CSV table of N, CA and C in Angstrom, one decimal:
chain,number,residue,atom,x,y,z
F,1,UNK,N,12.1,-0.3,1.5
F,1,UNK,CA,11.8,0.7,0.4
F,1,UNK,C,10.3,1.1,0.5
F,2,UNK,N,10.2,2.3,0.1
F,2,UNK,CA,8.7,2.9,0.2
F,2,UNK,C,8.3,2.8,-1.3
F,3,UNK,N,6.9,2.4,-1.4
F,3,UNK,CA,6.3,2.6,-2.6
F,3,UNK,C,5.8,4.0,-2.7
F,4,UNK,N,6.2,4.8,-3.6
F,4,UNK,CA,5.9,6.3,-3.8
F,4,UNK,C,4.5,6.3,-4.2
F,5,UNK,N,3.6,7.1,-3.4
F,5,UNK,CA,2.2,7.3,-3.7
F,5,UNK,C,2.0,8.9,-3.7
F,6,UNK,N,1.4,9.4,-4.8
F,6,UNK,CA,1.2,10.8,-4.9
F,6,UNK,C,-0.2,11.1,-4.6
F,7,UNK,N,-0.5,11.4,-3.3
F,7,UNK,CA,-1.8,11.5,-2.6
F,7,UNK,C,-2.7,12.6,-3.4
F,8,UNK,N,-2.1,13.6,-3.8
F,8,UNK,CA,-2.9,14.7,-4.6
F,8,UNK,C,-3.4,14.2,-6.0
F,9,UNK,N,-2.9,13.1,-6.4
F,9,UNK,CA,-3.3,12.6,-7.6
F,9,UNK,C,-4.6,11.5,-7.6
F,10,UNK,N,-4.8,11.1,-6.3
F,10,UNK,CA,-5.8,10.0,-6.1
F,10,UNK,C,-7.1,10.5,-6.5
F,11,UNK,N,-7.8,9.7,-7.2
F,11,UNK,CA,-7.6,8.3,-7.6
F,11,UNK,C,-6.7,8.2,-8.9
F,12,UNK,N,-5.8,7.5,-8.8
F,12,UNK,CA,-4.8,7.3,-9.9
F,12,UNK,C,-4.1,5.9,-9.8
F,13,UNK,N,-3.6,5.6,-10.9
F,13,UNK,CA,-2.8,4.3,-10.9
F,13,UNK,C,-1.4,4.6,-11.4
F,14,UNK,N,-0.5,3.6,-11.1
F,14,UNK,CA,0.9,3.7,-11.3
F,14,UNK,C,1.5,2.3,-11.4
F,15,UNK,N,2.5,2.3,-12.1
F,15,UNK,CA,3.2,0.8,-12.3
F,15,UNK,C,4.4,0.8,-11.4
F,16,UNK,N,4.7,-0.4,-10.9
F,16,UNK,CA,5.9,-0.6,-10.1
F,16,UNK,C,6.4,-2.0,-10.3
F,17,UNK,N,7.7,-2.1,-10.4
F,17,UNK,CA,8.3,-3.5,-10.5
F,17,UNK,C,8.7,-4.0,-9.2
F,18,UNK,N,8.0,-5.1,-8.8
F,18,UNK,CA,8.4,-5.8,-7.6
F,18,UNK,C,8.8,-7.2,-7.8
F,19,UNK,N,10.0,-7.7,-7.5
F,19,UNK,CA,10.5,-9.1,-7.6
F,19,UNK,C,10.5,-9.5,-9.1
F,20,UNK,N,10.8,-8.3,-9.9
F,20,UNK,CA,10.9,-8.8,-11.4
F,20,UNK,C,9.6,-8.8,-12.1
F,21,UNK,N,8.5,-8.5,-11.4
F,21,UNK,CA,7.2,-8.5,-12.2
F,21,UNK,C,6.6,-7.0,-12.0
F,22,UNK,N,6.0,-6.6,-13.1
F,22,UNK,CA,5.5,-5.2,-13.1
F,22,UNK,C,4.0,-5.4,-12.6
F,23,UNK,N,3.7,-4.6,-11.6
F,23,UNK,CA,2.2,-4.5,-11.1
F,23,UNK,C,1.8,-3.1,-11.3
F,24,UNK,N,0.5,-3.0,-11.5
F,24,UNK,CA,-0.2,-1.7,-11.5
F,24,UNK,C,-1.1,-1.6,-10.2
F,25,UNK,N,-0.8,-0.5,-9.4
F,25,UNK,CA,-1.5,-0.2,-8.2
F,25,UNK,C,-2.4,1.0,-8.7
F,26,UNK,N,-3.6,0.9,-8.2
F,26,UNK,CA,-4.7,1.8,-8.4
F,26,UNK,C,-5.2,2.2,-7.0
F,27,UNK,N,-4.9,3.5,-6.6
F,27,UNK,CA,-5.2,4.0,-5.2
F,27,UNK,C,-6.5,4.8,-5.2
F,28,UNK,N,-7.4,4.5,-4.2
F,28,UNK,CA,-8.6,5.2,-4.2
F,28,UNK,C,-8.8,5.8,-2.7
F,29,UNK,N,-9.5,6.9,-2.5
F,29,UNK,CA,-9.9,7.3,-1.2
F,29,UNK,C,-11.3,7.5,-1.0
F,30,UNK,N,-11.8,7.1,0.1
F,30,UNK,CA,-13.2,7.0,0.6
F,30,UNK,C,-13.3,8.3,1.5
F,31,UNK,N,-13.7,9.5,1.1
F,31,UNK,CA,-13.8,10.7,2.0
F,31,UNK,C,-14.9,10.7,2.9
F,32,UNK,N,-15.9,9.8,2.7
F,32,UNK,CA,-17.0,9.7,3.8
F,32,UNK,C,-16.5,8.9,5.0
F,33,UNK,N,-15.6,8.0,4.8
F,33,UNK,CA,-15.2,7.2,6.0
F,33,UNK,C,-13.7,7.4,6.2
F,34,UNK,N,-13.0,8.2,5.5
F,34,UNK,CA,-11.6,8.4,5.7
F,34,UNK,C,-10.6,7.3,5.5
F,35,UNK,N,-10.7,6.5,4.5
F,35,UNK,CA,-9.8,5.4,4.4
F,35,UNK,C,-9.4,5.2,2.8
F,36,UNK,N,-8.3,4.6,2.6
F,36,UNK,CA,-7.7,4.4,1.4
F,36,UNK,C,-7.9,2.9,0.9
F,37,UNK,N,-8.1,2.6,-0.4
F,37,UNK,CA,-8.1,1.2,-0.9
F,37,UNK,C,-7.2,1.2,-2.0
F,38,UNK,N,-6.7,0.0,-2.4
F,38,UNK,CA,-5.8,-0.3,-3.5
F,38,UNK,C,-6.4,-1.4,-4.3
F,39,UNK,N,-6.3,-1.2,-5.7
F,39,UNK,CA,-6.5,-2.4,-6.5
F,39,UNK,C,-5.2,-2.8,-7.1
F,40,UNK,N,-5.0,-4.1,-7.3
F,40,UNK,CA,-3.7,-4.6,-7.7
F,40,UNK,C,-4.0,-5.3,-9.1
F,41,UNK,N,-3.3,-4.9,-10.1
F,41,UNK,CA,-3.4,-5.5,-11.4
F,41,UNK,C,-2.1,-5.9,-12.0
F,42,UNK,N,-2.2,-6.9,-12.9
F,42,UNK,CA,-1.0,-7.4,-13.6
F,42,UNK,C,-1.3,-7.6,-15.0
F,43,UNK,N,-0.7,-6.9,-15.9
F,43,UNK,CA,-1.0,-7.0,-17.4
F,43,UNK,C,-2.6,-6.8,-17.6
F,44,UNK,N,-3.1,-5.7,-16.9
F,44,UNK,CA,-4.4,-5.2,-17.2
F,44,UNK,C,-5.4,-6.2,-16.5
F,45,UNK,N,-5.0,-7.2,-15.9
F,45,UNK,CA,-6.0,-8.2,-15.2
F,45,UNK,C,-5.9,-7.9,-13.7
F,46,UNK,N,-7.2,-7.7,-13.1
F,46,UNK,CA,-7.3,-7.4,-11.8
F,46,UNK,C,-7.1,-8.7,-11.0
F,47,UNK,N,-6.0,-8.5,-10.0
F,47,UNK,CA,-5.7,-9.6,-9.1
F,47,UNK,C,-6.6,-9.3,-7.8
F,48,UNK,N,-6.5,-8.2,-7.3
F,48,UNK,CA,-7.2,-7.7,-6.2
F,48,UNK,C,-7.9,-6.4,-6.3
F,49,UNK,N,-9.3,-6.4,-5.9
F,49,UNK,CA,-9.9,-5.1,-6.1
F,49,UNK,C,-10.3,-4.6,-4.7
F,50,UNK,N,-10.1,-3.4,-4.3
F,50,UNK,CA,-10.7,-2.8,-3.2
F,50,UNK,C,-10.1,-3.2,-1.8
F,51,UNK,N,-8.8,-3.5,-1.8
F,51,UNK,CA,-8.1,-3.9,-0.6
F,51,UNK,C,-7.9,-2.5,0.3
F,52,UNK,N,-8.6,-2.6,1.5
F,52,UNK,CA,-8.4,-1.5,2.4
F,52,UNK,C,-7.0,-1.4,3.0
F,53,UNK,N,-6.5,-0.2,3.0
F,53,UNK,CA,-5.0,0.0,3.5
F,53,UNK,C,-5.3,0.3,5.0
F,54,UNK,N,-4.8,-0.7,5.8
F,54,UNK,CA,-5.0,-0.7,7.3
F,54,UNK,C,-3.6,-0.6,7.9
F,55,UNK,N,-3.4,0.3,8.8
F,55,UNK,CA,-2.1,0.5,9.4
F,55,UNK,C,-1.5,-0.8,10.1
F,56,UNK,N,-0.3,-1.1,9.8
F,56,UNK,CA,0.4,-2.3,10.4
F,56,UNK,C,-0.1,-3.6,9.9
F,57,UNK,N,-1.0,-3.6,8.8
F,57,UNK,CA,-1.5,-4.9,8.3
F,57,UNK,C,-0.9,-5.0,6.9
F,58,UNK,N,-0.1,-6.0,6.6
F,58,UNK,CA,0.4,-6.3,5.3
F,58,UNK,C,-0.9,-6.3,4.2
F,59,UNK,N,-0.7,-5.4,3.1
F,59,UNK,CA,-1.6,-5.6,2.1
F,59,UNK,C,-1.6,-7.0,1.5
F,60,UNK,N,-2.8,-7.5,1.1
F,60,UNK,CA,-3.0,-8.8,0.5
F,60,UNK,C,-2.7,-10.0,1.5
F,61,UNK,N,-2.4,-9.6,2.7
F,61,UNK,CA,-1.9,-10.5,3.7
F,61,UNK,C,-2.7,-11.8,3.9
F,62,UNK,N,-4.1,-11.6,3.8
F,62,UNK,CA,-4.9,-12.7,4.1
F,62,UNK,C,-5.4,-13.5,2.9
F,63,UNK,N,-4.6,-13.2,1.8
F,63,UNK,CA,-5.0,-13.9,0.5
F,63,UNK,C,-3.8,-14.7,0.1
F,64,UNK,N,-4.3,-15.7,-0.6
F,64,UNK,CA,-3.2,-16.8,-1.2
F,64,UNK,C,-3.5,-16.8,-2.7
F,65,UNK,N,-2.5,-16.2,-3.4
F,65,UNK,CA,-2.6,-16.1,-4.8
F,65,UNK,C,-1.1,-16.1,-5.2
F,66,UNK,N,-0.6,-16.9,-6.1
F,66,UNK,CA,0.6,-16.9,-6.6
F,66,UNK,C,1.0,-15.7,-7.5
F,67,UNK,N,0.1,-15.0,-7.8
F,67,UNK,CA,0.4,-13.8,-8.7
F,67,UNK,C,0.8,-12.6,-7.7
F,68,UNK,N,0.5,-12.6,-6.5
F,68,UNK,CA,0.8,-11.5,-5.5
F,68,UNK,C,2.2,-11.5,-5.2
F,69,UNK,N,2.6,-10.3,-4.9
F,69,UNK,CA,4.2,-10.1,-4.5
F,69,UNK,C,4.2,-10.9,-3.3
F,70,UNK,N,5.5,-11.6,-3.2
F,70,UNK,CA,5.7,-12.4,-1.9
F,70,UNK,C,6.2,-11.4,-0.8
F,71,UNK,N,6.9,-10.4,-1.1
F,71,UNK,CA,7.4,-9.5,0.2
F,71,UNK,C,6.2,-8.7,0.6
F,72,UNK,N,6.1,-8.5,1.9
F,72,UNK,CA,5.0,-7.8,2.6
F,72,UNK,C,5.0,-6.4,2.1
F,73,UNK,N,3.9,-5.7,1.9
F,73,UNK,CA,3.8,-4.3,1.7
F,73,UNK,C,2.9,-3.9,2.9
F,74,UNK,N,3.5,-3.0,3.8
F,74,UNK,CA,2.8,-2.7,5.0
F,74,UNK,C,2.8,-1.2,5.3
F,75,UNK,N,1.7,-0.6,5.6
F,75,UNK,CA,1.7,0.8,6.0
F,75,UNK,C,2.1,1.0,7.3
F,76,UNK,N,3.2,1.8,7.5
F,76,UNK,CA,3.9,2.1,8.8
F,76,UNK,C,4.3,3.5,8.9
F,77,UNK,N,4.5,4.0,10.0
F,77,UNK,CA,5.0,5.3,10.5
F,77,UNK,C,6.2,5.1,11.3
F,78,UNK,N,7.4,5.2,10.7
F,78,UNK,CA,8.7,4.9,11.3
F,78,UNK,C,8.9,5.8,12.7
F,79,UNK,N,8.2,6.9,12.6
F,79,UNK,CA,8.4,7.8,13.8
F,79,UNK,C,7.6,7.4,15.0
F,80,UNK,N,6.6,6.5,14.8
F,80,UNK,CA,5.7,5.9,15.8
F,80,UNK,C,4.7,7.0,16.4
F,81,UNK,N,4.6,8.2,15.6
F,81,UNK,CA,3.6,9.1,16.0
F,81,UNK,C,2.2,8.8,15.7
F,82,UNK,N,2.0,8.1,14.5
F,82,UNK,CA,0.6,7.7,14.0
F,82,UNK,C,0.5,6.2,13.9
F,83,UNK,N,-0.8,5.8,14.2
F,83,UNK,CA,-1.0,4.3,14.1
F,83,UNK,C,-2.3,4.1,13.3
F,84,UNK,N,-2.8,5.1,12.4
F,84,UNK,CA,-3.8,5.0,11.6
F,84,UNK,C,-3.4,5.5,10.1
F,85,UNK,N,-4.1,4.9,9.2
F,85,UNK,CA,-4.0,5.5,7.7
F,85,UNK,C,-5.2,6.3,7.5
F,86,UNK,N,-5.1,7.5,7.5
F,86,UNK,CA,-6.0,8.6,7.2
F,86,UNK,C,-5.6,9.5,6.1
F,87,UNK,N,-6.4,10.4,5.7
F,87,UNK,CA,-6.1,11.4,4.7
F,87,UNK,C,-4.8,12.3,5.2
F,88,UNK,N,-4.8,12.5,6.5
F,88,UNK,CA,-3.9,13.5,7.1
F,88,UNK,C,-2.6,12.8,7.3
F,89,UNK,N,-2.5,11.5,7.5
F,89,UNK,CA,-1.4,10.7,7.7
F,89,UNK,C,-0.7,9.9,6.5
F,90,UNK,N,-1.5,9.6,5.7
F,90,UNK,CA,-1.0,8.9,4.5
F,90,UNK,C,-0.2,9.7,3.6
F,91,UNK,N,1.0,9.3,3.3
F,91,UNK,CA,2.1,10.0,2.7
F,91,UNK,C,2.8,11.1,3.3
F,92,UNK,N,2.3,11.4,4.5
F,92,UNK,CA,2.9,12.5,5.3
F,92,UNK,C,3.8,11.8,6.4
F,93,UNK,N,3.3,10.8,7.2
F,93,UNK,CA,4.2,10.1,8.1
F,93,UNK,C,3.8,8.5,8.0
F,94,UNK,N,2.8,8.2,7.3
F,94,UNK,CA,2.5,6.8,7.1
F,94,UNK,C,2.8,6.6,5.7
F,95,UNK,N,3.6,5.4,5.3
F,95,UNK,CA,4.0,5.2,4.1
F,95,UNK,C,3.7,3.6,3.8
F,96,UNK,N,3.8,3.1,2.6
F,96,UNK,CA,3.8,1.8,2.2
F,96,UNK,C,5.2,1.2,2.1
F,97,UNK,N,5.6,0.4,3.0
F,97,UNK,CA,6.8,-0.2,3.0
F,97,UNK,C,7.0,-1.6,2.5
F,98,UNK,N,8.0,-1.9,1.6
F,98,UNK,CA,8.1,-3.1,1.1
F,98,UNK,C,9.0,-3.9,2.0
F,99,UNK,N,8.7,-5.1,2.4
F,99,UNK,CA,9.5,-6.0,3.2
F,99,UNK,C,9.7,-5.5,4.6
F,100,UNK,N,8.7,-4.8,5.2
F,100,UNK,CA,8.8,-4.4,6.6
F,100,UNK,C,7.4,-4.6,7.2
F,101,UNK,N,7.4,-5.2,8.3
F,101,UNK,CA,6.2,-5.5,9.0
F,101,UNK,C,5.9,-4.9,10.2
F,102,UNK,N,7.0,-4.2,10.8
F,102,UNK,CA,6.9,-3.4,12.0
F,102,UNK,C,7.8,-2.1,11.9
F,103,UNK,N,7.5,-1.0,12.6
F,103,UNK,CA,8.4,0.0,12.6
F,103,UNK,C,9.8,-0.3,12.7
F,104,UNK,N,10.3,-1.2,13.5
F,104,UNK,CA,11.6,-1.7,13.7
F,104,UNK,C,12.3,-2.3,12.3
F,105,UNK,N,11.4,-2.7,11.4
F,105,UNK,CA,12.0,-3.3,10.2
F,105,UNK,C,12.3,-2.1,9.2
F,106,UNK,N,11.9,-0.9,9.4
F,106,UNK,CA,12.0,0.1,8.5
F,106,UNK,C,13.5,0.7,8.4
F,107,UNK,N,14.2,0.7,7.3
F,107,UNK,CA,15.4,1.3,7.1
F,107,UNK,C,15.3,2.5,6.3
F,108,UNK,N,15.4,3.7,6.9
F,108,UNK,CA,15.3,4.8,6.0
F,108,UNK,C,16.6,5.4,5.7
């Protein structure tokens, strides 16, 4: 499953239900260095602030917190054409996939 991100609205936040819990994602873009970050909130409480979105690396993967979603959320390009998360690739060919850690795990 892809987490829908509306790049033209960034910075913005949206709610999504994962594993029966409603999370708020807040997406930001750093134009100076061409990268995106995500803040994760639950019930208006910040769980993670400023997590950089890195291609092929599960979001929040280096963190241990029971409030985090257990399924990995990984930026991937199923076509294999891109291996970076940039303004040009994010939401065009690179998407945030739930429960996929490699391009081979993506079921479109």
